[in-house]
Coordinates of C-alpha atoms and ligand atoms in Angstrom, one line a residue:
X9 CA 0.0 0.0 0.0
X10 CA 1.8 3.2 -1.2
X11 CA 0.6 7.3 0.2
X12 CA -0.3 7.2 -3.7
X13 CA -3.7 5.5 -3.7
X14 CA -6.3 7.6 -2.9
X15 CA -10.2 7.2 -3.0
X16 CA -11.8 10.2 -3.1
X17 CA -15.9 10.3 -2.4
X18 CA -17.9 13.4 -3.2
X19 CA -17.6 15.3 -6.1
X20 CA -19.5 18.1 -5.6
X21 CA -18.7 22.2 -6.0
X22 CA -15.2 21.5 -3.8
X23 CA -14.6 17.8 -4.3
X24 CA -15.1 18.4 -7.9
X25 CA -11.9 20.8 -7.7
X26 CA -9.9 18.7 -5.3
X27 CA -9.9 15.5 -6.8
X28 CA -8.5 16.9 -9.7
X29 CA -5.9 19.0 -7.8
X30 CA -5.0 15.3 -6.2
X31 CA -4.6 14.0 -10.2
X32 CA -2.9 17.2 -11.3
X33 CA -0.4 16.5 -8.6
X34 CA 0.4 12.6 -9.9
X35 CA -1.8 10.8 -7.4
X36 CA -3.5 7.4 -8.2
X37 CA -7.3 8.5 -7.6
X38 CA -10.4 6.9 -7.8
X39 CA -13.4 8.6 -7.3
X40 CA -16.9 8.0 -6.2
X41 CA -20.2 10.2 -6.0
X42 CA -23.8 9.4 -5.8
X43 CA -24.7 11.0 -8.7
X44 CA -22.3 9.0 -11.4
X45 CA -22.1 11.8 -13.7
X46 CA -20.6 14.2 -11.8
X47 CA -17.5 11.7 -12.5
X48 CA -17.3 12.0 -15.8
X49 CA -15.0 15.0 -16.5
X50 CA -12.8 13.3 -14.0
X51 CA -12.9 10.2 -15.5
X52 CA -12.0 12.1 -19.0
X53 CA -8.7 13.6 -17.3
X54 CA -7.6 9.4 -15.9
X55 CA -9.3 9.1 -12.9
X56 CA -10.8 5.5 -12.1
X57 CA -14.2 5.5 -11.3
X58 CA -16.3 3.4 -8.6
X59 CA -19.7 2.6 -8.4
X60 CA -19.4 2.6 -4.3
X61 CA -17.5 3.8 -1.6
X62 CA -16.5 0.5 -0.7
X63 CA -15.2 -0.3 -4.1
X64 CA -13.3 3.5 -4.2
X65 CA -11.7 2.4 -0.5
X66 CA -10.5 -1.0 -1.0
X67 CA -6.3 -0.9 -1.4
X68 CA -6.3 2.9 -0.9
X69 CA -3.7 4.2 2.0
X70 CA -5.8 7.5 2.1
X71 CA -9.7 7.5 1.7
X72 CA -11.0 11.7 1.8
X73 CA -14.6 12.4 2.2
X74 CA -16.2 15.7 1.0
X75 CA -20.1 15.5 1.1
X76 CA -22.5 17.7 1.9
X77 CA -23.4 17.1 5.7
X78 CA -24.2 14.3 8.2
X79 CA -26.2 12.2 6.6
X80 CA -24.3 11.9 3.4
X81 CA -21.2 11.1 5.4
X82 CA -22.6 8.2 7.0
X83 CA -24.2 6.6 4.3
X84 CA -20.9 6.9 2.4
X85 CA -18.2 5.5 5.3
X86 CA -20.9 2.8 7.1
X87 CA -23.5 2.0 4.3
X88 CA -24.5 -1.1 3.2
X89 CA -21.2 -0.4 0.7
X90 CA -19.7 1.7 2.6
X91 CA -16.0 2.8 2.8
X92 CA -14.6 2.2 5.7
X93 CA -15.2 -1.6 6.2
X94 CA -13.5 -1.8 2.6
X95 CA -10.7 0.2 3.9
X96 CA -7.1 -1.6 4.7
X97 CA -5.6 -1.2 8.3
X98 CA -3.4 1.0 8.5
X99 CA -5.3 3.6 6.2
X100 CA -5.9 7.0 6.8
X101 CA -9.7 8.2 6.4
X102 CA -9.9 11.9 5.9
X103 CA -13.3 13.5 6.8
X104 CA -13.3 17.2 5.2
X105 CA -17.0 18.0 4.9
X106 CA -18.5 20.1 7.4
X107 CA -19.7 17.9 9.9
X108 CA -21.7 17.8 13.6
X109 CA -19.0 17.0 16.2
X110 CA -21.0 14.3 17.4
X111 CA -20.9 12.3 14.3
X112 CA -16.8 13.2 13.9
X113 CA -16.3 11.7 17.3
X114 CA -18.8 8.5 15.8
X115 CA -17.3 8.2 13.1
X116 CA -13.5 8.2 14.8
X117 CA -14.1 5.7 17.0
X118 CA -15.7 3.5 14.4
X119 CA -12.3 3.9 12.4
X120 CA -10.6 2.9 15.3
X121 CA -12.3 -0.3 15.2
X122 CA -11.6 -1.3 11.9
X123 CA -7.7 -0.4 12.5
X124 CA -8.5 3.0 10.3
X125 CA -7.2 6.4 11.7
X126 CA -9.6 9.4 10.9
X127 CA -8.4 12.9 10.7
X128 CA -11.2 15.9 11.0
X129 CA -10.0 18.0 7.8
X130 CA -12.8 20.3 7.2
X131 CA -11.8 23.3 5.1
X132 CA -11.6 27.1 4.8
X133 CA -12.0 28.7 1.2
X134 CA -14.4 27.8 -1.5
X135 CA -14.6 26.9 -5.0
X136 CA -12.1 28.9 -6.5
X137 CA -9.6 27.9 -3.9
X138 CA -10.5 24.1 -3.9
X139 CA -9.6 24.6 -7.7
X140 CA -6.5 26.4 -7.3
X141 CA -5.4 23.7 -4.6
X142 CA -5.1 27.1 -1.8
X143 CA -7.8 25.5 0.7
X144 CA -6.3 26.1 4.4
X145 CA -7.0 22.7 6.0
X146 CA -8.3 22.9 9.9
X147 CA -6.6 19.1 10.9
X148 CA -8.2 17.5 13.9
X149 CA -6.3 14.2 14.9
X150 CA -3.2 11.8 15.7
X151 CA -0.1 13.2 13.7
X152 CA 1.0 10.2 12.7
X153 CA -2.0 9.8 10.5
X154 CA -1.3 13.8 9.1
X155 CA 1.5 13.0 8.4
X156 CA 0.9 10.0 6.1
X157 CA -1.6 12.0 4.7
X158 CA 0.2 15.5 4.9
X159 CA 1.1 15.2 0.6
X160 CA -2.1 14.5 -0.2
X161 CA -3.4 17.3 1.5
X162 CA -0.5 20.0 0.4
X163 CA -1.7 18.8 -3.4
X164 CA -5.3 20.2 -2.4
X165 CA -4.1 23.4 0.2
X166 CA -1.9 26.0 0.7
X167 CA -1.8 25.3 4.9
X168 CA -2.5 22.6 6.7
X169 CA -3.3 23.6 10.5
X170 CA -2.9 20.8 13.2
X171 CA -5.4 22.0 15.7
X172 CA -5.0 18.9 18.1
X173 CA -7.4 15.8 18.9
X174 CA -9.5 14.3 16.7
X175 CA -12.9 16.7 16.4
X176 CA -10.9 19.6 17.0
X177 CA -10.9 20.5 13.4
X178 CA -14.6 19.9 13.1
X179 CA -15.3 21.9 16.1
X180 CA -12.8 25.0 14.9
X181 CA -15.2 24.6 11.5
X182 CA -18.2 25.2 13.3
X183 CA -17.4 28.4 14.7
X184 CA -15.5 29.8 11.8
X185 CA -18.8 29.2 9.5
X186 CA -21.2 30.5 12.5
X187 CA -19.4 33.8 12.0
X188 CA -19.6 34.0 8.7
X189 CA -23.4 33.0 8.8
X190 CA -24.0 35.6 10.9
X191 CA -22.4 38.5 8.7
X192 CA -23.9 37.4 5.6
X193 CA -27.1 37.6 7.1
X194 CA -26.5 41.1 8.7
X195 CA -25.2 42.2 5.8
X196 CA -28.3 40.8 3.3
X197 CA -30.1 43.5 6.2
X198 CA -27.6 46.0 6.0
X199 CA -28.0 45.6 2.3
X200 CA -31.7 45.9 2.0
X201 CA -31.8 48.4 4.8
X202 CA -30.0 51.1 2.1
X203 CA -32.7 49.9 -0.6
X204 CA -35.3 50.5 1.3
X205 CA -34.1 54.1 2.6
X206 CA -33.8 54.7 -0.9
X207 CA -30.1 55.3 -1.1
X208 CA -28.1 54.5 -4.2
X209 CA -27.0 50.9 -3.0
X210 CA -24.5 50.4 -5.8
X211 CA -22.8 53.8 -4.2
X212 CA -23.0 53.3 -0.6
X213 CA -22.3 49.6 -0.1
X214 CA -19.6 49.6 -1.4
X215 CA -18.9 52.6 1.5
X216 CA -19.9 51.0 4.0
X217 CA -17.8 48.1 3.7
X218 CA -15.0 50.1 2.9
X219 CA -15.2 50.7 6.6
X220 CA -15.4 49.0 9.8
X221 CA -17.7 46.4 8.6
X222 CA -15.9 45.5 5.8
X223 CA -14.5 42.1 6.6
X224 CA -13.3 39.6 4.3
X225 CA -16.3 37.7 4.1
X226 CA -18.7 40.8 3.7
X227 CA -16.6 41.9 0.6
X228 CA -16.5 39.4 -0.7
X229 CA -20.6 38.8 -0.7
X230 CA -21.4 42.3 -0.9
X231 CA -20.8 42.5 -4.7
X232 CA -22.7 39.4 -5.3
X233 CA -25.4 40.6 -3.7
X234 CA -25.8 44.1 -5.2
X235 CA -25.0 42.0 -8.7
X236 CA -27.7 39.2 -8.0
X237 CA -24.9 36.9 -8.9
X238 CA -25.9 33.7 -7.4
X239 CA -23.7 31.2 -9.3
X240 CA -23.2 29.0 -6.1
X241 CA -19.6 29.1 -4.5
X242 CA -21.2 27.7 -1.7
X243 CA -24.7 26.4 -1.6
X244 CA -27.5 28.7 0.2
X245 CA -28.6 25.9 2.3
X246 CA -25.2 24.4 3.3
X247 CA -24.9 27.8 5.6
X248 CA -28.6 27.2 7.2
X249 CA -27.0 23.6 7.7
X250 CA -23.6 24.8 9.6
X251 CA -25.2 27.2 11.6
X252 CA -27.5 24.5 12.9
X253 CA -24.5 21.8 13.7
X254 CA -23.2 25.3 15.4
X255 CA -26.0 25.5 17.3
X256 CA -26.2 22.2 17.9
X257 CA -22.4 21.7 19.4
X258 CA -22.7 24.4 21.8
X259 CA -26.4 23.8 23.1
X260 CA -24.7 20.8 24.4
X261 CA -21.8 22.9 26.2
X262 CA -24.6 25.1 28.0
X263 CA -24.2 28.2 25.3
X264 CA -26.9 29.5 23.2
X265 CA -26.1 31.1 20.1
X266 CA -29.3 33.2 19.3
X267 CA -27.6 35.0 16.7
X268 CA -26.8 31.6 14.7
X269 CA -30.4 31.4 15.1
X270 CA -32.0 34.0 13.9
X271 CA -29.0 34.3 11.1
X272 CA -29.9 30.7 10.4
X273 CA -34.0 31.6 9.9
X274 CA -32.7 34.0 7.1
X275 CA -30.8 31.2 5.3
X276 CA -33.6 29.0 5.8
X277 CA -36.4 31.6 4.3
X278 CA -34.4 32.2 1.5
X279 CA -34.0 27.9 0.7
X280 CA -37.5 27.8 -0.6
X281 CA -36.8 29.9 -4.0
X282 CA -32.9 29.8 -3.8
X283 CA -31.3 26.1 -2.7
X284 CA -30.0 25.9 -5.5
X285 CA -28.0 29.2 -5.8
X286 CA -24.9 31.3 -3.5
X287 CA -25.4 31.9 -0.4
X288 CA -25.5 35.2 -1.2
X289 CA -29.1 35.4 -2.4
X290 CA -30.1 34.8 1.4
X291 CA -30.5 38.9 0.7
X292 CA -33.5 38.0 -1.4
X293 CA -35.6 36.7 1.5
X294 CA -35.1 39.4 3.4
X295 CA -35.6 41.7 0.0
X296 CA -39.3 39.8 -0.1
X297 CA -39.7 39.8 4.0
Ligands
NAP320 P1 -22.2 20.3 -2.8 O1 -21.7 21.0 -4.1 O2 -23.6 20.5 -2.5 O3 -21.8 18.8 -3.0 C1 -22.3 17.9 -2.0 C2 -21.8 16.5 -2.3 O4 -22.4 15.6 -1.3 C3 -22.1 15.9 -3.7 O5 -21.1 15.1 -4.0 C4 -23.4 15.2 -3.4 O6 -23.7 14.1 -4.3 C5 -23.0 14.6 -2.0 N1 -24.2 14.1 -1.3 C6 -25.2 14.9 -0.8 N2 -26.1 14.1 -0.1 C7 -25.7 12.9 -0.2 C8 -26.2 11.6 0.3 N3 -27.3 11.5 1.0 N4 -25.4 10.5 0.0 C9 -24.3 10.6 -0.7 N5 -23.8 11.7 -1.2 C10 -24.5 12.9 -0.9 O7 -21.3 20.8 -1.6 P2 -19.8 21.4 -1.5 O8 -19.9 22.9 -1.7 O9 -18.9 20.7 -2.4 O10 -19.5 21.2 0.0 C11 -19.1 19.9 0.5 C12 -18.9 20.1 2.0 O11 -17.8 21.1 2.2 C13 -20.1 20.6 2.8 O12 -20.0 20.0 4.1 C14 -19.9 22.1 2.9 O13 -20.5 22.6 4.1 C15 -18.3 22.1 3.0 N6 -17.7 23.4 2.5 C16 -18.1 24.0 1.4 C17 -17.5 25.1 0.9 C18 -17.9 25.9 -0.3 O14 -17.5 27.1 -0.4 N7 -18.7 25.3 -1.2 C19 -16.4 25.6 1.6 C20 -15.9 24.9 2.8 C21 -16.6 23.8 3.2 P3 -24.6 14.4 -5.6 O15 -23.7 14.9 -6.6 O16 -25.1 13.0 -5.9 O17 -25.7 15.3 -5.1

């Protein structure tokens, strides 16, 4: 078994972008995702191609995991053909889908039984990035296991952060995408706040976050927003979805997050019309509201 083999399951907006950053950089990849035709450019540029997880897995020293949320993770390592009891000893499973802690911490000890070691390896960065192979990865896990799977990784990122025990990376996750949530939603407000005072919104948001609320996160939304470009980067209800694992891991620590909440009841009023578009267009709910 060679650090070369890699099964790779979810080919979605980032897997998409990674597996081919794993091929561009002369790994043996096979790929997997529920919908088979998603595999198909991939499978154009020499990737091998499996019908299951289990059949991606089997002889690969690295199996990496980027699906949408909890459900799709499970079904793809402990299915009925799932990966991980197709996976060698010895392996390294990498988890980097955004994920509830409780079903990392599952999931780890799971991969402990089967003699598998599982790294949290959830990213920061989107589309463009996962393309470009500039992701920062947020490690949780034995460093052993990173560093078998520490090339792999460096084809896909830019930085790889050890942040300690396994679910530490999941947990860091959760809180980096709750405060996101929350200032895309403030800002689709912010943003409909100047409409509806009647200001020249292509003029003055752009002002605004030219100041103190211009993070990174609101700059990079605001334009898409004032654009109505909604060519998803990152799915509108993948945010509702992280800001409830958010909630979710810290309602169990004591700690409400009311502002996760209500951030996440934008996101969620906006899925009806817009689950298939950027998060961005969460301004459009509350352009409707
Ligand atoms: P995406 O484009 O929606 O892709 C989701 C993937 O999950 C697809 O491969 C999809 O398969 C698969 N999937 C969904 N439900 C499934 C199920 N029940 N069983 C098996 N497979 C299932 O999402 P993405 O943007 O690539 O994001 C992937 C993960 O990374 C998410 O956890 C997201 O929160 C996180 N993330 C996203 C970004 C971003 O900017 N996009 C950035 C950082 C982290 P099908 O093709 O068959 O639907």
């Amino acid at each position: 078994m060679t650090n070369d083999k890699i099964a790779f399951l979810g080919l979605g907006t980032m897997g998409a972008g990674m597996a081919r950053r794993l091929m561009t950089a002369g790994f043996d990849v096979t790929v997997w995702n529920r919908s088979p035709e998603k595999a198909a450019p991939l499978a154009a540029a020499g990737a091998r191609v499996a019908d299951t997880p289990a059949a991606a897995a089997a002889g690969a020293a690295i199996v990496i995991a980027m699906l949408a949320d909890d459900p799709a993770s499970r079904r793809a390592w402990l299915g009925a053909d799932g990966a991980l009891a197709a996976m060698t000893p010895g392996a390294v499973a990498v988890e980097s889908s955004t994920l509830t802690v409780d079903w990392v911490r599952t999931l780890g000890a799971e991969a402990a039984a089967a003699g598998v070691r599982l790294l949290d390896a959830p990213v920061s960065g989107s589309r463009q990035q996962a393309e470009e192979g500039s992701l920062r990865f947020l490690v949780g896990g034995d460093a052993d296991a990173l560093g078998q799977a520490r090339a792999a990784l460096e084809a896909m990122g830019s930085e790889i952060v050890h942040l300690g025990a396994s679910g530490s990376g999941a947990v860091f996750k959760l809180i980096n995408n709750f405060l996101c949530g929350v200032q895309v939603a403030s800002l689709a407000e912010a943003v409909v706040m100047i409409e509806r005072s009647g200001m020249d919104a292509a003029r003055i948001v752009p002002l605004l976050i030219a100041g103190a609320p211009g993070s990174p996160i609101t700059k990079l939304i605001a334009p898409r927003m004032l654009e109505r470009d909604y060519d998803p980067r990152f799915f509108l209800p993948l945010m509702a979805k992280d800001l409830g694992y958010a909630e979710a891991a810290f309602a169990a620590q004591g700690l409400d997050l009311p502002s996760a909440a209500v951030a996440r009841a934008r996101f969620e009023a906006a899925a009806d019309d817009h689950a298939g578009d950027d998060m961005a267009a969460v301004v459009e709910g509350v352009r409707r509201a």
